[in-house]
Every structure is written in C-alpha cells, then in structure tokens.
GROMACS .gro file of C-alpha atoms in nm:
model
  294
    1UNK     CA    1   0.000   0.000   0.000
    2UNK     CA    2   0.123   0.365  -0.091
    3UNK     CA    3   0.032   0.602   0.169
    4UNK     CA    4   0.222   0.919   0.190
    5UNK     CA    5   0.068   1.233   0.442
    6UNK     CA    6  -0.007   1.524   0.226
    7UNK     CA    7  -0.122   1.875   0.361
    8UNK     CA    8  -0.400   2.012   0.208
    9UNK     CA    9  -0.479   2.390   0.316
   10UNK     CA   10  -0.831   2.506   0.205
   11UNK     CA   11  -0.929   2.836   0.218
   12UNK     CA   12  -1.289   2.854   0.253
   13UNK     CA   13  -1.390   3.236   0.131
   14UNK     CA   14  -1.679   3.359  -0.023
   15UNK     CA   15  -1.811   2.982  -0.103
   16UNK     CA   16  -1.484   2.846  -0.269
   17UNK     CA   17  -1.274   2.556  -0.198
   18UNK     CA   18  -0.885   2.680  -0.253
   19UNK     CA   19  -0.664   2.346  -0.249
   20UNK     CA   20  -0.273   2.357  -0.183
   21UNK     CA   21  -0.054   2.056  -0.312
   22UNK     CA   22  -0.386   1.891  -0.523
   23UNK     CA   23  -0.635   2.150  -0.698
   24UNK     CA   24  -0.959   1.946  -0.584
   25UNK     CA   25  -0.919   1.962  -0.207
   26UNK     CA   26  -3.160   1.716   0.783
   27UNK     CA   27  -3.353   1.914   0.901
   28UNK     CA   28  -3.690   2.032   0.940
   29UNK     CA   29  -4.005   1.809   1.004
   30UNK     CA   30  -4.247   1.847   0.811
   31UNK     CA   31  -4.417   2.124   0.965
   32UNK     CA   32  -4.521   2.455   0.742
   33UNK     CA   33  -4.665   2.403   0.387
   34UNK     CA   34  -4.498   2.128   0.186
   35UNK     CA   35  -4.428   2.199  -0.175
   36UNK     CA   36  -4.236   1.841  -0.235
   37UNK     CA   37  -4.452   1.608  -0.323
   38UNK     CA   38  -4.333   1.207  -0.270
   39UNK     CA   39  -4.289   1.065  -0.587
   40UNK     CA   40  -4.229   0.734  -0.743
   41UNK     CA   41  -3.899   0.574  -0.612
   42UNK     CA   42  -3.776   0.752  -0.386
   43UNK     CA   43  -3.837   1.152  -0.541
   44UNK     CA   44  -3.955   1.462  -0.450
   45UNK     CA   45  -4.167   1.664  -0.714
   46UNK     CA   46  -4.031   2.021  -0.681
   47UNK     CA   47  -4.292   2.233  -0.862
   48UNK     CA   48  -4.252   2.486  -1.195
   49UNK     CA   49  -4.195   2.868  -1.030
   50UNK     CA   50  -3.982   3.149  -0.894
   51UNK     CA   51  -3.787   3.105  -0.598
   52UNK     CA   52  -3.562   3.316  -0.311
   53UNK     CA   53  -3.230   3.146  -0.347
   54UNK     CA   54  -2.814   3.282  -0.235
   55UNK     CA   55  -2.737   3.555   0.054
   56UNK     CA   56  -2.723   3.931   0.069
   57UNK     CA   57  -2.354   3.880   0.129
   58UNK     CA   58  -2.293   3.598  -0.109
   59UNK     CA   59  -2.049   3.741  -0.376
   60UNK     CA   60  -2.045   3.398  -0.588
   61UNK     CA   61  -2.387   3.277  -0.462
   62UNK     CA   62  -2.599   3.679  -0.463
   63UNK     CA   63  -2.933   3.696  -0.331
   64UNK     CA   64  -3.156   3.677  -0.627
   65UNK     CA   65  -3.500   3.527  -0.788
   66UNK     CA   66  -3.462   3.187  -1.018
   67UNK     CA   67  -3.706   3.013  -1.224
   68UNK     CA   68  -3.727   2.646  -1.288
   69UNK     CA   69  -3.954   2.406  -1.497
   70UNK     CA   70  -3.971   2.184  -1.205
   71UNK     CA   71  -3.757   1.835  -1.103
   72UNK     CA   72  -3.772   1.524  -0.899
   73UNK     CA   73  -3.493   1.484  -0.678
   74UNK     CA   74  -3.364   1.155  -0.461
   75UNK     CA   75  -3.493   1.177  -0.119
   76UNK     CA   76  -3.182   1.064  -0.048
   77UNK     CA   77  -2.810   1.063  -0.143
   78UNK     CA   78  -2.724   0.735  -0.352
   79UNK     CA   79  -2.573   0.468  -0.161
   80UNK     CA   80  -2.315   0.195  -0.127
   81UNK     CA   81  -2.571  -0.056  -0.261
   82UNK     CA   82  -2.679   0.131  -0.564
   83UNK     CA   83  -2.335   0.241  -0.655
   84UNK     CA   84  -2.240  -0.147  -0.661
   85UNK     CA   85  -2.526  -0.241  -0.894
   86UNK     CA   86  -2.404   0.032  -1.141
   87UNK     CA   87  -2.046  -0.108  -1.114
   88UNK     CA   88  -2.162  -0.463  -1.156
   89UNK     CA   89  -2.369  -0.391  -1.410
   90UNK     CA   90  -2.105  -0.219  -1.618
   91UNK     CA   91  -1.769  -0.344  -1.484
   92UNK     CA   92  -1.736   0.038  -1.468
   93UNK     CA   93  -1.366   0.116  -1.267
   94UNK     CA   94  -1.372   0.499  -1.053
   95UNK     CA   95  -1.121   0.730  -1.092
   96UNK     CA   96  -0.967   0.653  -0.781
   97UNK     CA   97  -0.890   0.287  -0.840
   98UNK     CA   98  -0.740   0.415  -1.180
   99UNK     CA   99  -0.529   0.690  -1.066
  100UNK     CA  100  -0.459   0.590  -0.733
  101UNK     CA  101  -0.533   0.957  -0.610
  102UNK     CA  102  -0.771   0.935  -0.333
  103UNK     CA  103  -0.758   1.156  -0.044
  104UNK     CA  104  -0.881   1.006   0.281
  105UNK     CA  105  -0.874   1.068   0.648
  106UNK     CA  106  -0.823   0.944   0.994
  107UNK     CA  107  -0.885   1.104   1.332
  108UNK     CA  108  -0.539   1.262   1.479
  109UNK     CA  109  -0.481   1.477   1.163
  110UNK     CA  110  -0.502   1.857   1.208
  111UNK     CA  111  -0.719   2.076   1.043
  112UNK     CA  112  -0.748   2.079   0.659
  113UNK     CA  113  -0.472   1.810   0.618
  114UNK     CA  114  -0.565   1.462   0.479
  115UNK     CA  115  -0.373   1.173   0.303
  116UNK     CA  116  -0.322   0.989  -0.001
  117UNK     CA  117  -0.398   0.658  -0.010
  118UNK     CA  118  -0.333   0.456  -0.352
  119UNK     CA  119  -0.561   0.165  -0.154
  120UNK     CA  120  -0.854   0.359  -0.120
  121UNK     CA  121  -1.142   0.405  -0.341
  122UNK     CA  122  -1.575   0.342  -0.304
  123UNK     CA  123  -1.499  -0.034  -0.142
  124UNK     CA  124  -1.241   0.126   0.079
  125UNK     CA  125  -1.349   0.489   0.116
  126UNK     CA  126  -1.058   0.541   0.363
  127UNK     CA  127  -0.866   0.287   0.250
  128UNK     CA  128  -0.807  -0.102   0.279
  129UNK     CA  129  -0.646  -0.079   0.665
  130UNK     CA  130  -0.956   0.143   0.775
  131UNK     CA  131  -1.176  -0.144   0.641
  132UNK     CA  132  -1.483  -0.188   0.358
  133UNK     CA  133  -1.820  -0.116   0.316
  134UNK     CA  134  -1.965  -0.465   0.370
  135UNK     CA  135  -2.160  -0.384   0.692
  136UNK     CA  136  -2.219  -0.014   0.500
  137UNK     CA  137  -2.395  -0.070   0.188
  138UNK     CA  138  -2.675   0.194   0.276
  139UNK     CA  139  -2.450   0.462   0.388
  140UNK     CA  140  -2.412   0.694   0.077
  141UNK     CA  141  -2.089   0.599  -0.195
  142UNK     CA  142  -1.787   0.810  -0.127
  143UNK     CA  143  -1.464   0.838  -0.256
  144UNK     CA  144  -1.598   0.902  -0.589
  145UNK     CA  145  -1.527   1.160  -0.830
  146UNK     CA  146  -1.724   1.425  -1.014
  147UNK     CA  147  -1.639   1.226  -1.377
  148UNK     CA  148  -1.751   0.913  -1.162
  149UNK     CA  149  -2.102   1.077  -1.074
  150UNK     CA  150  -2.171   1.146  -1.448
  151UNK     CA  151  -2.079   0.773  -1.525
  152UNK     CA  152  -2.341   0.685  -1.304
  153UNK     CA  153  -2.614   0.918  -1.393
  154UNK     CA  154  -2.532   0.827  -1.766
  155UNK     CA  155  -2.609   0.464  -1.680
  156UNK     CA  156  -2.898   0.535  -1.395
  157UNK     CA  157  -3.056   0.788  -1.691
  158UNK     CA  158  -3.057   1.012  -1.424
  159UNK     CA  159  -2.894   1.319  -1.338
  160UNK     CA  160  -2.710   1.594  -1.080
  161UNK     CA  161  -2.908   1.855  -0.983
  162UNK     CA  162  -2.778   2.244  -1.116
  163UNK     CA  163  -2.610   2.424  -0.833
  164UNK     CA  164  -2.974   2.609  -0.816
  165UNK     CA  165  -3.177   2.321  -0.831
  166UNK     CA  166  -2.998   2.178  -0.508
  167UNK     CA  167  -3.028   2.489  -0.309
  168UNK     CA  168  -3.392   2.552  -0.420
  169UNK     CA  169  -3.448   2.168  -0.242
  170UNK     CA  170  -3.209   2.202   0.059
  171UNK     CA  171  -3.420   2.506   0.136
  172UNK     CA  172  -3.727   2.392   0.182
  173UNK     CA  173  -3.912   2.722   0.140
  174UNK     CA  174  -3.683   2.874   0.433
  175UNK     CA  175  -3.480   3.223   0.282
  176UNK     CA  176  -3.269   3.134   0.583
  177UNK     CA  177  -2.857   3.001   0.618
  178UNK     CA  178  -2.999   2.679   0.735
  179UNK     CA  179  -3.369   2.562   0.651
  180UNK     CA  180  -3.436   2.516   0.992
  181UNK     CA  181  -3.341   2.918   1.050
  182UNK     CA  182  -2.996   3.074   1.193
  183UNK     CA  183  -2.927   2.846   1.468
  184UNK     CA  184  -2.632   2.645   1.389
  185UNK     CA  185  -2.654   2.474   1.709
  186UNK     CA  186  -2.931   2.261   1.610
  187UNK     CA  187  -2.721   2.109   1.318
  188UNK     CA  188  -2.666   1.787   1.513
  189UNK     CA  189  -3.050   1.682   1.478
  190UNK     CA  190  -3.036   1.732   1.130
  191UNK     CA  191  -2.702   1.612   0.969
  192UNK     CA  192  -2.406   1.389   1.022
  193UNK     CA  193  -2.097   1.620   1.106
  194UNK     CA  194  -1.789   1.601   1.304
  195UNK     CA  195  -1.924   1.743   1.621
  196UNK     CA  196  -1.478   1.771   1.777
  197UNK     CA  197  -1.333   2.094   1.823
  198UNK     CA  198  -1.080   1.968   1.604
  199UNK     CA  199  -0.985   1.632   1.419
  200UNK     CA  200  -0.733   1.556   1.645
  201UNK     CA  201  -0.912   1.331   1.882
  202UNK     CA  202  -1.279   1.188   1.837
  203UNK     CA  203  -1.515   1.366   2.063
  204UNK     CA  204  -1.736   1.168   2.291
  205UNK     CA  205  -2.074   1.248   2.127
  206UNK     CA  206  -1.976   1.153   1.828
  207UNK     CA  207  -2.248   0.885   1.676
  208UNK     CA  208  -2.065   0.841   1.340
  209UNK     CA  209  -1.679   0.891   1.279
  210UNK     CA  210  -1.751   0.862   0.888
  211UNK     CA  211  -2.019   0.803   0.720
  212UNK     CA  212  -2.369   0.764   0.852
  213UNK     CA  213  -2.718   0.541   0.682
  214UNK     CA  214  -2.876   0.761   0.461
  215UNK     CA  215  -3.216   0.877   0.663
  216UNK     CA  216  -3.044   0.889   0.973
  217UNK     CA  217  -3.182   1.217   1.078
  218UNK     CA  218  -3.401   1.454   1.046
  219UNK     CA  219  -3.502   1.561   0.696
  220UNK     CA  220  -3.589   1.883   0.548
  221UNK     CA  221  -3.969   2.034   0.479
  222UNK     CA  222  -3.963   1.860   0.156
  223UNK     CA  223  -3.878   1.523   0.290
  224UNK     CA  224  -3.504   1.533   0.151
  225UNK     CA  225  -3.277   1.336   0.388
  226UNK     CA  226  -2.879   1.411   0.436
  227UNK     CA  227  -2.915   1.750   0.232
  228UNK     CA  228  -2.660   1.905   0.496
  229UNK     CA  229  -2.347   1.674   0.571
  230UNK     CA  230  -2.264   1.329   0.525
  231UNK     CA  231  -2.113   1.348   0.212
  232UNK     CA  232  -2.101   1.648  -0.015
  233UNK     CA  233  -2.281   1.623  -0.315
  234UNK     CA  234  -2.195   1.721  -0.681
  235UNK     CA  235  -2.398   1.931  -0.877
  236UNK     CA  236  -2.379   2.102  -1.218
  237UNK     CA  237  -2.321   2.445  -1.300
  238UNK     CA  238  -2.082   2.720  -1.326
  239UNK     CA  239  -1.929   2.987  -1.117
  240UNK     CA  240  -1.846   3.319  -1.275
  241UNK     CA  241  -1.449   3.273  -1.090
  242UNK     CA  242  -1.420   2.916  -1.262
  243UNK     CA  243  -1.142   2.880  -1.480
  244UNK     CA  244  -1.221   2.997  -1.855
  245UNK     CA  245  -0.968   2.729  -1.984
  246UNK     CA  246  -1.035   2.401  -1.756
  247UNK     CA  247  -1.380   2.199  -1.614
  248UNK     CA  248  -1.432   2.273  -1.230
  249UNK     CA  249  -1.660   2.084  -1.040
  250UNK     CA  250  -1.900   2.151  -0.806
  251UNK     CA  251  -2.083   2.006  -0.458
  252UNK     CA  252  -2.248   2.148  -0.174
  253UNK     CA  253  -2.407   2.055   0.176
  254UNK     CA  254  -2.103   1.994   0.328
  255UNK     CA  255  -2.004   1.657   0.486
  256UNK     CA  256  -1.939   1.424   0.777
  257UNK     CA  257  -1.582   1.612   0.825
  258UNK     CA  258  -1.723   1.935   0.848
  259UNK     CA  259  -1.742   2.103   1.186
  260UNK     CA  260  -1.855   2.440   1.339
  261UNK     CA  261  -1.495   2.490   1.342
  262UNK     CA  262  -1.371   2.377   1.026
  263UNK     CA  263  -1.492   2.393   0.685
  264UNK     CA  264  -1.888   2.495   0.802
  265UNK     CA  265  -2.065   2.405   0.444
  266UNK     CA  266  -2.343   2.234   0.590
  267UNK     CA  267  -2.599   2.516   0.495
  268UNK     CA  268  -2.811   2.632   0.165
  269UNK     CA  269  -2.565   2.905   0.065
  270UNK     CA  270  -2.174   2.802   0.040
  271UNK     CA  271  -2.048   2.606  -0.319
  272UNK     CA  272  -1.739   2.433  -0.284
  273UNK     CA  273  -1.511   2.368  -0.615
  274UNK     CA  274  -1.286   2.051  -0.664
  275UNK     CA  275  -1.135   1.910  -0.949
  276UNK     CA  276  -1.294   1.641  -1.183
  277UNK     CA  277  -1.143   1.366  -1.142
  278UNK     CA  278  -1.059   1.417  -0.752
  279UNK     CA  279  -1.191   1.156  -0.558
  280UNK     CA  280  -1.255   1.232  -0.133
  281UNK     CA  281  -1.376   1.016   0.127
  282UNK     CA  282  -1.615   1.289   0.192
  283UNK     CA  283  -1.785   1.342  -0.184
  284UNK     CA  284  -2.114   1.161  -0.266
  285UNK     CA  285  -2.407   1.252  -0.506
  286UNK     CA  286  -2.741   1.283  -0.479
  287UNK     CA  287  -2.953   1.243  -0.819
  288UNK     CA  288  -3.216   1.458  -1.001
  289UNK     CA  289  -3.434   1.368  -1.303
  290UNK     CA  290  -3.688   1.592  -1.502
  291UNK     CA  291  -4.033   1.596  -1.487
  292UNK     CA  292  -4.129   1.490  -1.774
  293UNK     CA  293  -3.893   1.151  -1.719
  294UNK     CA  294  -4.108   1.028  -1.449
   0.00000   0.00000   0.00000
C-alpha cells in the first residue's frame, strides 16, 4: 500500500474551496406548507416557479430570484448498494482505483490536512487498513469523483441537480442560512458532522466517525434526507471565478468532516469547487431527473 501524508490547506472564502498541493481539495419536520410532493422511487416533485435562493452577502452565490420548470430529486443521497449495482452492471472502474489519487482521512490529523492513499477508493473509502463497506452498503458511496457521478447518472438515466436546483431543495421554502433558521446549534438533529473541536481526537458524542445510513436524521420540509453533511454532493453548474480554460466541479451541503470549526458548508448558501477527477472520502451525489422523465 502507498500512503504518503499530504497537507492540504483550504481556504474557505466567499463559497470556494482553494486546495494547496492537489487542486480538488436534515432538518426540518415536516411542519409549514410542503411543496415536495413524494414521488415514485424515492423523489420529490419540486414544482414549476420562482424562488428566493443565495445571501445578501454571497459574492459567488448573490441573493436573487430563479425560475425552474420543475424536477424530482432523490430523497436521499445514492448509496453503497446502488453504486455497486451500477459497477456490476457495467464493470465500470472509478477514478480513484485508476489513478490511485484518493484523499482520505483518519482522526489525529489537524485541520485541513488529509492523506493519499493509492488503496482507497468506493470499497475502501478510507482505505483497505480502515476497512470496507460490507456492513455499510446503505450509507451513501464516497470516494468518488465528479467524472464518476456522471458515469453513473449516464447509466442510472438520471442526473445531478444544477447548483440552483440543489439549493432551491435544501431550502425547503426557508430564505434562511440553514432551513431550519440561523441556529447552527441545532445542526446535530439534522445532519451527520464532526461534532470535535478539532480532528485531532474523536469527541465523545460523536455517533458516526464517517459516514452515517442515509435517513439517519431529520429531513428537510420537503422530505429530503442528508441534504446538509454526510457526504457532499456534486452538482452542475458554473461559477463566474471558474477557470475559462479548464472543467471545475462543483458540490455542496457539506459533509461528515465538516465542523462548526472547520470547513462549516453544511448550509443552503456556500459552493465548494474541486477538481474532476478528484476523488474524497467525503464526496457523494445525490440524483435529479426531469419531470417529464417520471
């Protein structure tokens, strides 16, 4: 196995994801009026109109008025199981067991630094000494890669949800930084995040150390489970500071790493930026599909 420690400092300004050394680097019950409407397997119907979406101090994400047609969207993020069925089906090989790239952690690291790990990829989201997925196969697939996403929403004739689409979702109806209102410091009912001070040392409330089950708490107003941590989740669409001359990716929600002290993307409003073909243990997907496909 190749392991080597590499330092990755990410600057997390105005909603972008800087990465040193490697360019890559719920929820409300369902109280109020409820737009999302359950669907067949496992979607939400998000309906044709106008909505609130980005922040008054947002320079990449402005507060402003979108229109869509309407979408379905997964109720939850795709998981272990469903990621194996695509790769069985299709003998299909991630970017990670091809480039031997993946960037994983364990607890003891300090903030912003993880390590490569040749060994790890979806099986082995933190790689082969940190163990598999065989008692995990509804926790979401990690350790995947934008370019893997696609291959499996090419193949699932599904698709990611635009960077607008996922925010118009996460929030529910609320205009707020969370869709439960201000108050980070009801996050933990909600999502999976790392709940330490720092990732030095595992903190004694912790439920999860990685990954949780998909549903494991609390989901939005629309019914949409995981939308904030767990694993972030790539979406399409551009950012007007993307490179003019290279693809960028995108996710957002934020993820099991994320703390109030680190990182902090587990809201509506922050867009993170990573490289295509990057694969973290801490990037997932959830999947979209237009209305007129159901």
């Amino acid at each position: 196995m190749k392991r080597s420690s590499l330092a990755v400092q990410v600057h997390f300004m105005l909603g972008v994801i800087k990465v040193y050394g490697l360019f890559c680097c719920g929820l409300l019950g369902f109280a109020g009026k409820m737009y999302g409407q359950q669907a067949g397997g496992g979607f939400v119907k998000i309906p044709a109109g106008a909505y609130t979406i980005g922040g008054a101090t947002q320079q990449l994400n402005p507060l402003r008025k979108v229109r869509t047609i309407g979408f379905y969207i997964a109720t939850m993020e795709t998981t272990n199981t469903e990621f194996e069925h695509f790769v069985k089906a299709t003998g299909y090989v991630t970017d990670a067991e091809r480039l031997k790239n993946a960037m994983v952690f364990e607890p003891g690291l300090e903030e912003f630094r993880w390590m490569s790990d040749s060994t790890a990829y979806w099986r082995y989201p933190n790689g082969k000494s940190r163990g598999g997925i065989e008692q995990k196969m509804n926790h979401p697939v990690t350790t995947i890669s934008y370019a893997d996403a696609l291959a499996y929403c090419q193949w699932s004739k599904l698709r990611l949800p635009t960077l607008e689409e996922w925010e118009i979702a996460s929030r529910a109806g609320s205009r707020s930084r969370y869709f439960w209102g201000d108050d980070v410091e009801q996050v933990s009912r909600y999502a999976n995040i790392w709940k330490g001070r720092d990732h030095l040392t595992i903190d004694s409330s912790e439920d999860y150390v990685y990954t949780s089950p998909v549903g494991s708490f609390k989901p939005n107003a629309y019914g949409l489970y995981d939308v904030y941590g767990n694993v972030f989740e790539f979406c399409e669409g551009k950012l007007k500071t993307d490179p003019k001359n290279r693809k960028v990716a995108h996710a957002r929600g934020g993820s099991w790493w994320c703390s109030k002290n680190a990182c902090g993307f587990f809201n509506s409003l922050d867009i993170g930026r990573i490289a295509p073909h990057a694969s973290f243990s801490n990037q997932g997907l959830r999947v979209a599909k237009d209305l007129k496909s159901l």
